[in-house]
């Protein structure tokens, strides 16, 4: 045990190549520092999507981590960065502020490429974490050398001492490829690690062919152990990412086709559970693991340039605000020129809000376009990013602490050593507000050491957060009253861990995690009996040994967004077809329906419409539709349709619903649909572009036998494009809003209803009303 006079060592946001402590910690010599002072707010910054535009046309399946050197690192799948470029073996870039990014290089080269992967294999969807003192990357291998079958997907893992390598593969797959029959394989793709507060490590993986699954990992984190547990139904989700918040495990996954060019409807949904193994349900209690699949929308395209928004990662900035990184497609520039068939999918970042217990991007507004307020990445209370190359930093020098630092490396009033006290190593910030957030990478080299952050000053109102290596606890307390959380056996405090402390709404929360990405080694929420003062310094102290800090930020806690953006509403009825007599003369048939006993019939106030195997998608263009002229201006198209699709059986692709028709190869349709064994609501689009016809769609749900459907039409004031936003309901009262598709300004679409898809088993759709309404803007 070292004497109590050992100081806190701190070096913040080190630059690559600078003198550093092992694993990225660093400290520079300094001279005596005056009391702390500084601005109460971090610098104001903005960003504009896509953030990867300076160096890449496409940067898909992003994963992110803050390195112990202070840089943020962004990883991507192995597509060419630019038109005509080679396929890389996954990519990495970096940023100091989460806004300005520079390319670093690839993960693998010919020398360290995994030998067990086939020469034709691609490497997809990296997931990056910091575990047991090293950087760990999980990734998809699309083809192994173990058998001659192509596309025998599985997961690989590699480790490195720095975020940029050199990477050493583990020598084999985390789990073997999973045969699906014949020469096909389940989608063992898109890995995502989650570490829980009992020390268990879980790897989530999977895709549409087979669903999302979770497996436990061994202590090394390189091999799966035990049985896999399926957490979502097949044919719906891929790209899993899990975070723990307020006792809930949130599973977020992407749905629909990722890569259909200008008709890509990819989006992200969430479910939550009290267990990392599920069952995961959405905000209405509908499971993500059943045929009539559930999911709460996190982000979907909103009518601006961005479509196909998905495959995401989540980070938390210095102020505690969450952000989502994801790829997207510019609907007017969807492809790399070379090689053909590769989508342009740059990386976007947007604010991730938590409203009524659920994550949602930009409070429901969707992907951003144009300048936006940026994440907080530096300190705002006298502790800012330092540059060891300029001689800045904090360290113990013969029992005294000298010279502070700031962004420029000049001497600054940052911190001081308070000598002659029991806790002889103390760093202090400028006065902090009541709601404040502290984040630092912390490690305790000495077995008996502890590190303490005290909020609210040293008086009776102060609340202390202590990371105690000897007791192996995270402790939060005020006076004699304390709450404790034990650390898992596999947490070694000699390795770096992310410690966050946040005071908000009268409570103080502390969390220790390995990577700071929603995982948790220990957490405590404490409600003090004496309120924190409105302004008081934050004190950081080491006791009974050395505490090393890196990437330290102290800022006012973010102000959370607690209300969703208002949704449009359906107003007064302007036209109603109740099917209680002859059809209104404004209707006309597209592709006349079949006649006779199997034909469309109008009886007893409903329109009965047998499904006959015809479809609008593709070259046939023979599915019948009932259409009429659309109103001028804004409106809502609405219908109620009953279509018994059953569950858990394959009935491709039976459907009936709303249609917006600008041509046989230029239309939108919204309907409940059977997609293999699932039942989903699909909002699809077909168009002709690049010399061929494309169809893709956004999927949502859940569905019932009787569904209420709406399309909200507006016109973009700048481009004149027709915008249609989908909504669906199982009861006609509670509506789920989905994606927005557009049609060109020079089209005059008709609107109406349609039915189509497979004829087996025999199925009849019945419409009991179609209405047009005024649209009421929020």
PDB file of C-alpha atoms in Angstrom, residues 170-387:
ATOM      1  CA  UNK A 170      -7.956 -15.151 -32.562  1.00  0.00           C
ATOM      2  CA  UNK A 171      -7.248 -17.943 -35.043  1.00  0.00           C
ATOM      3  CA  UNK A 172     -10.784 -19.179 -35.599  1.00  0.00           C
ATOM      4  CA  UNK A 173     -14.467 -18.247 -35.516  1.00  0.00           C
ATOM      5  CA  UNK A 174     -16.281 -17.242 -32.348  1.00  0.00           C
ATOM      6  CA  UNK A 175     -18.853 -19.884 -33.314  1.00  0.00           C
ATOM      7  CA  UNK A 176     -19.137 -22.242 -36.252  1.00  0.00           C
ATOM      8  CA  UNK A 177     -21.277 -21.411 -39.298  1.00  0.00           C
ATOM      9  CA  UNK A 178     -24.871 -22.558 -38.759  1.00  0.00           C
ATOM     10  CA  UNK A 179     -26.306 -24.648 -41.622  1.00  0.00           C
ATOM     11  CA  UNK A 180     -29.864 -23.850 -42.657  1.00  0.00           C
ATOM     12  CA  UNK A 181     -30.326 -26.837 -44.952  1.00  0.00           C
ATOM     13  CA  UNK A 182     -28.725 -27.773 -48.222  1.00  0.00           C
ATOM     14  CA  UNK A 183     -25.776 -25.511 -48.918  1.00  0.00           C
ATOM     15  CA  UNK A 184     -27.332 -22.474 -47.220  1.00  0.00           C
ATOM     16  CA  UNK A 185     -26.488 -20.989 -43.827  1.00  0.00           C
ATOM     17  CA  UNK A 186     -28.242 -18.896 -41.221  1.00  0.00           C
ATOM     18  CA  UNK A 187     -27.142 -15.270 -41.091  1.00  0.00           C
ATOM     19  CA  UNK A 188     -24.427 -15.462 -38.433  1.00  0.00           C
ATOM     20  CA  UNK A 189     -23.556 -11.817 -39.037  1.00  0.00           C
ATOM     21  CA  UNK A 190     -23.531  -8.341 -37.450  1.00  0.00           C
ATOM     22  CA  UNK A 191     -21.971  -8.998 -34.021  1.00  0.00           C
ATOM     23  CA  UNK A 192     -22.487  -6.715 -31.005  1.00  0.00           C
ATOM     24  CA  UNK A 193     -20.944  -7.278 -27.565  1.00  0.00           C
ATOM     25  CA  UNK A 194     -22.709  -6.438 -24.306  1.00  0.00           C
ATOM     26  CA  UNK A 195     -21.179  -6.809 -20.834  1.00  0.00           C
ATOM     27  CA  UNK A 196     -23.516  -6.952 -17.827  1.00  0.00           C
ATOM     28  CA  UNK A 197     -22.953  -6.038 -14.188  1.00  0.00           C
ATOM     29  CA  UNK A 198     -22.556  -9.691 -13.178  1.00  0.00           C
ATOM     30  CA  UNK A 199     -19.501  -9.932 -15.429  1.00  0.00           C
ATOM     31  CA  UNK A 200     -21.285 -11.980 -18.101  1.00  0.00           C
ATOM     32  CA  UNK A 201     -20.410 -11.162 -21.686  1.00  0.00           C
ATOM     33  CA  UNK A 202     -23.020 -11.614 -24.369  1.00  0.00           C
ATOM     34  CA  UNK A 203     -22.632 -11.502 -28.118  1.00  0.00           C
ATOM     35  CA  UNK A 204     -25.710 -10.611 -30.183  1.00  0.00           C
ATOM     36  CA  UNK A 205     -25.652 -11.654 -33.826  1.00  0.00           C
ATOM     37  CA  UNK A 206     -27.820 -12.654 -36.743  1.00  0.00           C
ATOM     38  CA  UNK A 207     -29.924 -11.357 -39.588  1.00  0.00           C
ATOM     39  CA  UNK A 208     -33.051 -11.879 -41.631  1.00  0.00           C
ATOM     40  CA  UNK A 209     -32.313 -15.518 -42.409  1.00  0.00           C
ATOM     41  CA  UNK A 210     -32.750 -16.960 -38.923  1.00  0.00           C
ATOM     42  CA  UNK A 211     -33.344 -13.878 -36.791  1.00  0.00           C
ATOM     43  CA  UNK A 212     -31.263 -12.236 -34.056  1.00  0.00           C
ATOM     44  CA  UNK A 213     -29.649 -14.472 -31.434  1.00  0.00           C
ATOM     45  CA  UNK A 214     -27.565 -14.052 -28.303  1.00  0.00           C
ATOM     46  CA  UNK A 215     -24.810 -16.281 -26.938  1.00  0.00           C
ATOM     47  CA  UNK A 216     -22.611 -16.195 -23.847  1.00  0.00           C
ATOM     48  CA  UNK A 217     -18.874 -15.836 -24.391  1.00  0.00           C
ATOM     49  CA  UNK A 218     -16.063 -17.514 -22.494  1.00  0.00           C
ATOM     50  CA  UNK A 219     -13.737 -15.519 -20.220  1.00  0.00           C
ATOM     51  CA  UNK A 220     -11.429 -14.718 -23.124  1.00  0.00           C
ATOM     52  CA  UNK A 221     -14.336 -13.274 -25.086  1.00  0.00           C
ATOM     53  CA  UNK A 222     -13.224 -15.174 -28.176  1.00  0.00           C
ATOM     54  CA  UNK A 223     -15.480 -18.247 -28.175  1.00  0.00           C
ATOM     55  CA  UNK A 224     -19.192 -18.828 -27.694  1.00  0.00           C
ATOM     56  CA  UNK A 225     -20.267 -21.095 -24.845  1.00  0.00           C
ATOM     57  CA  UNK A 226     -23.603 -22.773 -24.187  1.00  0.00           C
ATOM     58  CA  UNK A 227     -26.736 -22.645 -26.300  1.00  0.00           C
ATOM     59  CA  UNK A 228     -27.787 -19.709 -28.455  1.00  0.00           C
ATOM     60  CA  UNK A 229     -31.061 -17.982 -27.606  1.00  0.00           C
ATOM     61  CA  UNK A 230     -33.192 -16.498 -30.368  1.00  0.00           C
ATOM     62  CA  UNK A 231     -34.415 -13.010 -29.437  1.00  0.00           C
ATOM     63  CA  UNK A 232     -36.216 -11.958 -32.638  1.00  0.00           C
ATOM     64  CA  UNK A 233     -38.269 -13.733 -35.241  1.00  0.00           C
ATOM     65  CA  UNK A 234     -36.619 -14.529 -38.563  1.00  0.00           C
ATOM     66  CA  UNK A 235     -37.188 -12.326 -41.641  1.00  0.00           C
ATOM     67  CA  UNK A 236     -37.258  -9.038 -39.757  1.00  0.00           C
ATOM     68  CA  UNK A 237     -34.096  -7.798 -37.990  1.00  0.00           C
ATOM     69  CA  UNK A 238     -30.313  -7.545 -38.350  1.00  0.00           C
ATOM     70  CA  UNK A 239     -27.599  -5.220 -37.000  1.00  0.00           C
ATOM     71  CA  UNK A 240     -28.263  -5.678 -33.267  1.00  0.00           C
ATOM     72  CA  UNK A 241     -27.017  -3.225 -30.637  1.00  0.00           C
ATOM     73  CA  UNK A 242     -27.854  -3.500 -26.917  1.00  0.00           C
ATOM     74  CA  UNK A 243     -27.677  -0.887 -24.148  1.00  0.00           C
ATOM     75  CA  UNK A 244     -28.771  -1.037 -20.525  1.00  0.00           C
ATOM     76  CA  UNK A 245     -30.742   1.874 -19.109  1.00  0.00           C
ATOM     77  CA  UNK A 246     -32.809   2.226 -15.939  1.00  0.00           C
ATOM     78  CA  UNK A 247     -32.817  -1.524 -15.383  1.00  0.00           C
ATOM     79  CA  UNK A 248     -33.992  -2.315 -18.922  1.00  0.00           C
ATOM     80  CA  UNK A 249     -32.015  -4.013 -21.659  1.00  0.00           C
ATOM     81  CA  UNK A 250     -32.798  -2.322 -24.975  1.00  0.00           C
ATOM     82  CA  UNK A 251     -32.273  -4.360 -28.126  1.00  0.00           C
ATOM     83  CA  UNK A 252     -32.193  -2.235 -31.265  1.00  0.00           C
ATOM     84  CA  UNK A 253     -32.061  -3.769 -34.723  1.00  0.00           C
ATOM     85  CA  UNK A 254     -32.453  -2.744 -38.342  1.00  0.00           C
ATOM     86  CA  UNK A 255     -35.294  -3.925 -40.559  1.00  0.00           C
ATOM     87  CA  UNK A 256     -35.983  -4.199 -44.318  1.00  0.00           C
ATOM     88  CA  UNK A 257     -33.473  -4.259 -47.157  1.00  0.00           C
ATOM     89  CA  UNK A 258     -30.260  -2.346 -46.464  1.00  0.00           C
ATOM     90  CA  UNK A 259     -29.159  -1.952 -50.043  1.00  0.00           C
ATOM     91  CA  UNK A 260     -31.893  -1.461 -52.638  1.00  0.00           C
ATOM     92  CA  UNK A 261     -30.492   1.797 -53.953  1.00  0.00           C
ATOM     93  CA  UNK A 262     -33.140   4.534 -54.394  1.00  0.00           C
ATOM     94  CA  UNK A 263     -35.920   2.410 -52.859  1.00  0.00           C
ATOM     95  CA  UNK A 264     -34.077   1.320 -49.683  1.00  0.00           C
ATOM     96  CA  UNK A 265     -36.438   1.434 -46.708  1.00  0.00           C
ATOM     97  CA  UNK A 266     -34.005   0.289 -43.990  1.00  0.00           C
ATOM     98  CA  UNK A 267     -34.807   1.592 -40.489  1.00  0.00           C
ATOM     99  CA  UNK A 268     -34.187   0.888 -36.787  1.00  0.00           C
ATOM    100  CA  UNK A 269     -36.595  -0.518 -34.183  1.00  0.00           C
ATOM    101  CA  UNK A 270     -36.267  -1.296 -30.471  1.00  0.00           C
ATOM    102  CA  UNK A 271     -37.604  -3.704 -27.894  1.00  0.00           C
ATOM    103  CA  UNK A 272     -36.755  -3.987 -24.226  1.00  0.00           C
ATOM    104  CA  UNK A 273     -36.521  -6.674 -21.560  1.00  0.00           C
ATOM    105  CA  UNK A 274     -35.564  -7.125 -17.924  1.00  0.00           C
ATOM    106  CA  UNK A 275     -33.110  -9.811 -19.051  1.00  0.00           C
ATOM    107  CA  UNK A 276     -30.322  -9.712 -21.654  1.00  0.00           C
ATOM    108  CA  UNK A 277     -31.815 -12.957 -22.999  1.00  0.00           C
ATOM    109  CA  UNK A 278     -35.246 -11.448 -23.580  1.00  0.00           C
ATOM    110  CA  UNK A 279     -38.105 -11.654 -24.256  1.00  0.00           C
ATOM    111  CA  UNK A 280     -37.889  -8.213 -25.885  1.00  0.00           C
ATOM    112  CA  UNK A 281     -41.179  -6.377 -26.382  1.00  0.00           C
ATOM    113  CA  UNK A 282     -42.113  -2.992 -27.800  1.00  0.00           C
ATOM    114  CA  UNK A 283     -43.982  -0.091 -26.175  1.00  0.00           C
ATOM    115  CA  UNK A 284     -47.317  -1.877 -26.650  1.00  0.00           C
ATOM    116  CA  UNK A 285     -46.003  -5.144 -25.258  1.00  0.00           C
ATOM    117  CA  UNK A 286     -45.714  -6.869 -28.651  1.00  0.00           C
ATOM    118  CA  UNK A 287     -42.802  -9.295 -28.880  1.00  0.00           C
ATOM    119  CA  UNK A 288     -39.993  -8.952 -31.405  1.00  0.00           C
ATOM    120  CA  UNK A 289     -39.886 -12.748 -31.493  1.00  0.00           C
ATOM    121  CA  UNK A 290     -43.304 -13.623 -32.863  1.00  0.00           C
ATOM    122  CA  UNK A 291     -44.842 -13.907 -36.308  1.00  0.00           C
ATOM    123  CA  UNK A 292     -46.919 -10.718 -35.959  1.00  0.00           C
ATOM    124  CA  UNK A 293     -43.693  -8.990 -35.090  1.00  0.00           C
ATOM    125  CA  UNK A 294     -43.387  -5.912 -32.881  1.00  0.00           C
ATOM    126  CA  UNK A 295     -40.840  -3.131 -32.570  1.00  0.00           C
ATOM    127  CA  UNK A 296     -40.822   0.541 -31.521  1.00  0.00           C
ATOM    128  CA  UNK A 297     -39.556   2.839 -34.274  1.00  0.00           C
ATOM    129  CA  UNK A 298     -36.235   4.548 -33.460  1.00  0.00           C
ATOM    130  CA  UNK A 299     -35.474   6.175 -36.819  1.00  0.00           C
ATOM    131  CA  UNK A 300     -37.021   6.109 -40.291  1.00  0.00           C
ATOM    132  CA  UNK A 301     -36.657   8.242 -43.398  1.00  0.00           C
ATOM    133  CA  UNK A 302     -38.584  11.501 -43.209  1.00  0.00           C
ATOM    134  CA  UNK A 303     -38.806  12.802 -46.789  1.00  0.00           C
ATOM    135  CA  UNK A 304     -35.514  14.662 -47.013  1.00  0.00           C
ATOM    136  CA  UNK A 305     -32.538  13.357 -49.004  1.00  0.00           C
ATOM    137  CA  UNK A 306     -31.842  10.444 -46.647  1.00  0.00           C
ATOM    138  CA  UNK A 307     -33.397   7.003 -47.037  1.00  0.00           C
ATOM    139  CA  UNK A 308     -32.320   3.548 -45.862  1.00  0.00           C
ATOM    140  CA  UNK A 309     -31.334   4.756 -42.395  1.00  0.00           C
ATOM    141  CA  UNK A 310     -29.970   1.961 -40.233  1.00  0.00           C
ATOM    142  CA  UNK A 311     -27.272  -0.376 -38.921  1.00  0.00           C
ATOM    143  CA  UNK A 312     -26.304   1.793 -36.020  1.00  0.00           C
ATOM    144  CA  UNK A 313     -24.133   2.290 -32.960  1.00  0.00           C
ATOM    145  CA  UNK A 314     -24.865   4.406 -29.877  1.00  0.00           C
ATOM    146  CA  UNK A 315     -22.493   6.668 -27.958  1.00  0.00           C
ATOM    147  CA  UNK A 316     -22.889   9.089 -25.054  1.00  0.00           C
ATOM    148  CA  UNK A 317     -21.191  12.485 -25.213  1.00  0.00           C
ATOM    149  CA  UNK A 318     -19.489  14.311 -22.352  1.00  0.00           C
ATOM    150  CA  UNK A 319     -22.748  15.962 -21.275  1.00  0.00           C
ATOM    151  CA  UNK A 320     -24.637  12.646 -21.121  1.00  0.00           C
ATOM    152  CA  UNK A 321     -26.562  13.122 -24.358  1.00  0.00           C
ATOM    153  CA  UNK A 322     -26.857   9.949 -26.437  1.00  0.00           C
ATOM    154  CA  UNK A 323     -26.152   9.979 -30.162  1.00  0.00           C
ATOM    155  CA  UNK A 324     -26.808   7.431 -32.864  1.00  0.00           C
ATOM    156  CA  UNK A 325     -24.428   6.778 -35.736  1.00  0.00           C
ATOM    157  CA  UNK A 326     -25.891   4.964 -38.722  1.00  0.00           C
ATOM    158  CA  UNK A 327     -25.539   4.758 -42.452  1.00  0.00           C
ATOM    159  CA  UNK A 328     -27.980   6.177 -44.973  1.00  0.00           C
ATOM    160  CA  UNK A 329     -28.460   6.554 -48.714  1.00  0.00           C
ATOM    161  CA  UNK A 330     -28.995   9.775 -50.652  1.00  0.00           C
ATOM    162  CA  UNK A 331     -32.103   8.949 -52.653  1.00  0.00           C
ATOM    163  CA  UNK A 332     -30.785  10.948 -55.618  1.00  0.00           C
ATOM    164  CA  UNK A 333     -27.251   9.518 -55.508  1.00  0.00           C
ATOM    165  CA  UNK A 334     -27.636   5.914 -54.416  1.00  0.00           C
ATOM    166  CA  UNK A 335     -24.778   4.070 -56.148  1.00  0.00           C
ATOM    167  CA  UNK A 336     -21.035   4.086 -56.492  1.00  0.00           C
ATOM    168  CA  UNK A 337     -20.175   4.536 -60.157  1.00  0.00           C
ATOM    169  CA  UNK A 338     -17.633   1.710 -59.843  1.00  0.00           C
ATOM    170  CA  UNK A 339     -18.037  -1.116 -59.054  1.00  0.00           C
ATOM    171  CA  UNK A 340     -21.658  -1.392 -60.062  1.00  0.00           C
ATOM    172  CA  UNK A 341     -24.171  -2.637 -57.543  1.00  0.00           C
ATOM    173  CA  UNK A 342     -22.562  -1.073 -54.442  1.00  0.00           C
ATOM    174  CA  UNK A 343     -24.720   1.425 -52.567  1.00  0.00           C
ATOM    175  CA  UNK A 344     -23.387   4.755 -51.355  1.00  0.00           C
ATOM    176  CA  UNK A 345     -23.976   4.493 -47.600  1.00  0.00           C
ATOM    177  CA  UNK A 346     -22.113   7.271 -45.767  1.00  0.00           C
ATOM    178  CA  UNK A 347     -22.261   7.592 -41.970  1.00  0.00           C
ATOM    179  CA  UNK A 348     -24.637  10.008 -40.282  1.00  0.00           C
ATOM    180  CA  UNK A 349     -24.861  11.056 -36.636  1.00  0.00           C
ATOM    181  CA  UNK A 350     -27.956  12.397 -34.898  1.00  0.00           C
ATOM    182  CA  UNK A 351     -29.213  13.029 -31.403  1.00  0.00           C
ATOM    183  CA  UNK A 352     -30.837  10.024 -29.721  1.00  0.00           C
ATOM    184  CA  UNK A 353     -33.514  11.038 -27.243  1.00  0.00           C
ATOM    185  CA  UNK A 354     -35.217   8.922 -24.593  1.00  0.00           C
ATOM    186  CA  UNK A 355     -38.892   9.801 -24.378  1.00  0.00           C
ATOM    187  CA  UNK A 356     -41.346   7.872 -22.214  1.00  0.00           C
ATOM    188  CA  UNK A 357     -38.733   5.165 -21.784  1.00  0.00           C
ATOM    189  CA  UNK A 358     -37.962   4.640 -25.480  1.00  0.00           C
ATOM    190  CA  UNK A 359     -35.108   5.742 -27.767  1.00  0.00           C
ATOM    191  CA  UNK A 360     -35.967   7.924 -30.762  1.00  0.00           C
ATOM    192  CA  UNK A 361     -33.791   9.984 -33.117  1.00  0.00           C
ATOM    193  CA  UNK A 362     -34.281  13.752 -32.948  1.00  0.00           C
ATOM    194  CA  UNK A 363     -37.463  13.361 -30.876  1.00  0.00           C
ATOM    195  CA  UNK A 364     -39.063  11.585 -33.833  1.00  0.00           C
ATOM    196  CA  UNK A 365     -38.048  14.079 -36.521  1.00  0.00           C
ATOM    197  CA  UNK A 366     -35.727  11.538 -38.142  1.00  0.00           C
ATOM    198  CA  UNK A 367     -32.412  11.978 -39.964  1.00  0.00           C
ATOM    199  CA  UNK A 368     -31.064  15.524 -40.123  1.00  0.00           C
ATOM    200  CA  UNK A 369     -30.071  17.551 -43.146  1.00  0.00           C
ATOM    201  CA  UNK A 370     -28.125  20.809 -42.815  1.00  0.00           C
ATOM    202  CA  UNK A 371     -26.128  22.207 -39.869  1.00  0.00           C
ATOM    203  CA  UNK A 372     -27.022  20.781 -36.439  1.00  0.00           C
ATOM    204  CA  UNK A 373     -25.800  21.423 -32.867  1.00  0.00           C
ATOM    205  CA  UNK A 374     -23.004  18.960 -32.239  1.00  0.00           C
ATOM    206  CA  UNK A 375     -22.070  16.591 -29.444  1.00  0.00           C
ATOM    207  CA  UNK A 376     -20.159  17.841 -26.400  1.00  0.00           C
ATOM    208  CA  UNK A 377     -16.688  16.349 -26.591  1.00  0.00           C
ATOM    209  CA  UNK A 378     -14.608  18.623 -24.335  1.00  0.00           C
ATOM    210  CA  UNK A 379     -14.828  19.930 -20.795  1.00  0.00           C
ATOM    211  CA  UNK A 380     -16.539  23.172 -19.876  1.00  0.00           C
ATOM    212  CA  UNK A 381     -15.495  23.672 -16.255  1.00  0.00           C
ATOM    213  CA  UNK A 382     -11.800  24.399 -16.380  1.00  0.00           C
ATOM    214  CA  UNK A 383     -10.840  20.945 -17.644  1.00  0.00           C
ATOM    215  CA  UNK A 384     -10.338  20.807 -21.371  1.00  0.00           C
ATOM    216  CA  UNK A 385      -8.555  18.625 -23.921  1.00  0.00           C
ATOM    217  CA  UNK A 386      -4.802  18.875 -23.421  1.00  0.00           C
ATOM    218  CA  UNK A 387      -1.842  18.225 -25.666  1.00  0.00           C
TER     219      UNK A 387
END
